Amino acid sequence: MTNIWNKQDIANNWPKRAVVTTGTPYGNKALHFGHIGGVFVPADAFARFLRDRLGKDNVRFVGGTDCFGSPINEGYRKAVEAGTFEGSISDYVMRNHNLQAETLKAYNISLDIFEGSNIGTSAEVHSQLSKNFISALYDSGTLHLESTMQFYDEKAKTFLNGRQVHGHCPVQGCKSEEAYADECSLGHQYDPTDLINPVSTITGEVPTMRPVKNWYFDLPSYLEFLKKYCEELRDDDLVRSIVPTTLEEFLGDPIIFVKNEAFDEYKTVSADLPQHEFREAQKGKQSFELVFKTIEDRDVAREVLNSAHIRIRTSKTLVPFRLTGNIEWGVKAPVIDDVNGLTVWCWPESLWQPISFTIARNKQLGLPDDAWQDFWCDDDAQVYQFLGQDNLYFYGVAQTPMFDAVKDKNLFGGSKKELKQTRLIANYHLLFGKTKASSSGSVKPPSGEELLEHYTVDQLRCHFCSLGLGLKPVAFSPKPFDPNLTEEKRRDPRVADPALKEAALINNVFNRLARSCFYEAANSFSSNVPICPISDDVVERAQQALVSYDEKMQKVELHSVFGVCDEFVRYAQKYWADGAKSLKDSPSGSDERQHLLCDCLYLTWISALMMHPFAPSGCDLICECMNTDPSDFFSWNSDFVSLTEIFGDVSVHEVKDLPPRFDFFPKHPSQFKK
C-alpha cells in the first residue's frame, strides 16, 4: 500500500488558529434564504471543518447583528407609524436579532457567539474598540475633518440619514434600483450632492443641503497600496478572482460622464474646469468622458458642471471614506480636537465588529483581553471573512487600508501586535430564479422558516454548499416556491426539484451505506465487531479522497469539496453492495464478513468525516451509533489506516443496535408520496 496521507506535511498548510466571520446582517429584519444559503451555511461548513482540522479551541466562529445604521432607523420609524411595533428602537433591534438567532439555530449554524454591536458582552467591547480604532486612525495621520453637505428636510425640520433619502445612483453604469444619500444598494459610494432626483422618504419633499462636519479616512491616498494589494491577490491561488476584479473597479482615474447631447454646454464651461483629458464617446456609448488627475479636481469640475445644469454621472473611484455621522442611534465616536456629538457610521464600525465579537467570546471563556491578538495578529493565525460580492467595496477597498493604517497600534488590551489582513471569501449572488434575492422585490423570496416546511436542514445545507457561488451567480429554484410552475406541477412527483439534487447522496446512498454496516454488525456479530486490518486498496482510495478534499478546502471551493464527497460516498456504497452480494452465502461471523464489515465501517467513518461540515446532524448520529468519541471520530489528526484510531486499541468494539429501517438522514415528511 502507498501511504499518501502525510499528516504533518498536510497540517502545515493550515494556520494554527482561525477566525471565521460572516459580516453582520442589519437589525431591521429577519433573514431570508440569500443570507442563509449565500453566506451563513458556507461559513458554517468551513468553520466546522476548521474545528475538525485545527481543534475547536483554536477556532472562533463569530457573528452578530448590526444594531445601528440608517436602515434600522428607517425600518423602526415605518414600523411605529404603521402600528406594527411598539417599544424603543433598542427593543426593535432585539426583536429582529432574536428572529435571526432562531433562524440560524434552525439551520444548525454553529456560531461561537451571536450577539450584536449593542447586544450582550459585545456591546461594551465594541463601544470601546470603536473609540480606540478611530483614535488610532487619527494618530496614524489618515483621518481628516471635512465639512460636507447633508440632506435636510425643511418640512420635517430634521437632517436625513442615509436611508431617508431616495434617488438614482449617479455612478455610471449602475443598475441599482435603490440609491440613498451617499450609497446605493449595490454598494457604490458617491458625494450626496451627486445623487440624482433626491426625495425625502419622511415627507416626500425634495430636501435641501446643509453643511455638517465629519471625520473621513483618507482612502484616495492608498491608491498605490491597493493596486499592489490587488496584484498580490491575483498571484494568490487561494483567492477567488471576484475579489481583485471587484476591488480594481474602484482604482481607476476619477471620471465624469456627460451625455453626448450636452457637448455644446460642456464646451462653454470647459475652460473653467481643472485640467482634464477629454475622451470621445466610444462606439455605442451615450456619454463622453472627462478624466481628472485627482478626486479634488473632479469635485471642482462637478460643481462647475452642476452650476451649468449639466447632468453628469461619475465613475467608481477612491473617495474619502466617511467614518462618522450625526444620527443619534449609533456607536458614540471619540471626541477628537474638541469635535463631539458624532456617532460612527454603521459601515466602518461593522468592519471591526468581528474583532469585538472575538474579544467578547474570549471574555466569556475567561481569557485575557489581549487573547484576541492570537487570532487576528499572529503569523500562524488567519481570519476568513465570508461575504457577498456587494460588500467587497467595504471589506476590500475600505477595510484593507484602514487595517494597514492601525496595524501597529494598540487597539484593545495587551502589547502591540501587528493587525493582519483578512482573507476575503466572496460569493456571487444567490438568485431566486433569475433575480437577486430581495425582500423588497415584487417576487418575495422564501424565508428560512418557509423552506424548512419542505426540506430538512441537511438537505438544504448540502444544496447551498454545492452551488459554486464562488464562481458565478447561481439560481436557487426550490420547486414548492417556483413562480413559473403551476400548483399542479408543484405537486407532480415527475417534475424534478432542483433543491433536492444533492439530497439523494445523503438520503439514499450514504444512508444505505451507514445503516447496512450497523445491520451487518448486529446480524453477524451481535453488534460486537472483531477489529481487523483494513484492505490496502480501501485505505489508499480513502487517503486519495482526503488529500483531494483538503486541497480543495484550502481554496474554500465547497462545491468541489462536495464533489469529492459525492464520488467517495458512492464508491463506498458500491464497495459494500458488491461485497455483500459476493458474500450472500457466507455464514454469519465468517472471516470474510468480518473483513468486509471492517472495511465498510472504515469507509463510513471517512465518509462521515468528510460530510460532517455539510450534513452535521446525520454525521453526528453516525458517530454516536459507532459508539466513539467525537473528538477522535471527527479529527483530521489521524493516519487514516486503521479503525483503532477511533475505536481504541481493542480487538472487539461494540456498536449500537439500530431499529428496522432507521434513517441517519431522513427525508422531510412532505417528500413522501401520499
mmCIF file with all atom_site columns, C-alpha atoms in Angstrom, residues 12 31 37 63 67 79 95 130 199 218 229 264 300 303 348 350-351 382 405-406 423 478 496 524 530 559 564 657:
data_model
loop_
_atom_site.group_PDB
_atom_site.id
_atom_site.type_symbol
_atom_site.label_atom_id
_atom_site.label_alt_id
_atom_site.label_comp_id
_atom_site.label_asym_id
_atom_site.label_entity_id
_atom_site.label_seq_id
_atom_site.pdbx_PDB_ins_code
_atom_site.Cartn_x
_atom_site.Cartn_y
_atom_site.Cartn_z
_atom_site.occupancy
_atom_site.B_iso_or_equiv
_atom_site.pdbx_formal_charge
_atom_site.auth_seq_id
_atom_site.auth_comp_id
_atom_site.auth_asym_id
_atom_site.auth_atom_id
_atom_site.pdbx_PDB_model_num
ATOM 1  C CA . ASN A 1 12  ? 1.451   22.563  7.863   1.00 0.00 ? 12  ASN A CA 1
ATOM 2  C CA . LEU A 1 31  ? -33.054 36.535  7.436   1.00 0.00 ? 31  LEU A CA 1
ATOM 3  C CA . GLY A 1 37  ? -27.590 29.940  1.695   1.00 0.00 ? 37  GLY A CA 1
ATOM 4  C CA . GLY A 1 63  ? -21.086 36.920  14.137  1.00 0.00 ? 63  GLY A CA 1
ATOM 5  C CA . CYS A 1 67  ? -27.639 47.190  15.633  1.00 0.00 ? 67  CYS A CA 1
ATOM 6  C CA . ALA A 1 79  ? -42.989 50.078  11.853  1.00 0.00 ? 79  ALA A CA 1
ATOM 7  C CA . ARG A 1 95  ? -36.759 41.525  18.401  1.00 0.00 ? 95  ARG A CA 1
ATOM 8  C CA . SER A 1 130 ? -14.668 51.757  18.067  1.00 0.00 ? 130 SER A CA 1
ATOM 9  C CA . VAL A 1 199 ? -36.606 62.771  -2.305  1.00 0.00 ? 199 VAL A CA 1
ATOM 10 C CA . ASP A 1 218 ? -8.045  59.353  3.514   1.00 0.00 ? 218 ASP A CA 1
ATOM 11 C CA . TYR A 1 229 ? -2.587  44.546  -2.852  1.00 0.00 ? 229 TYR A CA 1
ATOM 12 C CA . ASP A 1 264 ? -22.086 72.160  -26.533 1.00 0.00 ? 264 ASP A CA 1
ATOM 13 C CA . VAL A 1 300 ? -14.387 71.103  -8.502  1.00 0.00 ? 300 VAL A CA 1
ATOM 14 C CA . GLU A 1 303 ? -19.615 71.856  -9.027  1.00 0.00 ? 303 GLU A CA 1
ATOM 15 C CA . PRO A 1 348 ? -16.958 51.407  9.222   1.00 0.00 ? 348 PRO A CA 1
ATOM 16 C CA . SER A 1 350 ? -19.157 46.856  11.120  1.00 0.00 ? 350 SER A CA 1
ATOM 17 C CA . LEU A 1 351 ? -15.688 46.193  9.682   1.00 0.00 ? 351 LEU A CA 1
ATOM 18 C CA . GLN A 1 382 ? -5.843  33.505  9.765   1.00 0.00 ? 382 GLN A CA 1
ATOM 19 C CA . ALA A 1 405 ? -3.169  52.241  8.990   1.00 0.00 ? 405 ALA A CA 1
ATOM 20 C CA . VAL A 1 406 ? -3.693  50.849  12.514  1.00 0.00 ? 406 VAL A CA 1
ATOM 21 C CA . ARG A 1 423 ? -8.818  36.590  3.721   1.00 0.00 ? 423 ARG A CA 1
ATOM 22 C CA . PRO A 1 478 ? -36.991 25.298  -4.948  1.00 0.00 ? 478 PRO A CA 1
ATOM 23 C CA . ALA A 1 496 ? -37.799 17.302  -10.501 1.00 0.00 ? 496 ALA A CA 1
ATOM 24 C CA . SER A 1 524 ? -23.305 -11.343 12.025  1.00 0.00 ? 524 SER A CA 1
ATOM 25 C CA . PRO A 1 530 ? -13.978 -8.003  15.717  1.00 0.00 ? 530 PRO A CA 1
ATOM 26 C CA . HIS A 1 559 ? -18.795 22.801  -4.433  1.00 0.00 ? 559 HIS A CA 1
ATOM 27 C CA . VAL A 1 564 ? -15.139 14.732  -3.694  1.00 0.00 ? 564 VAL A CA 1
ATOM 28 C CA . ASP A 1 657 ? -28.159 -1.614  17.557  1.00 0.00 ? 657 ASP A CA 1
#
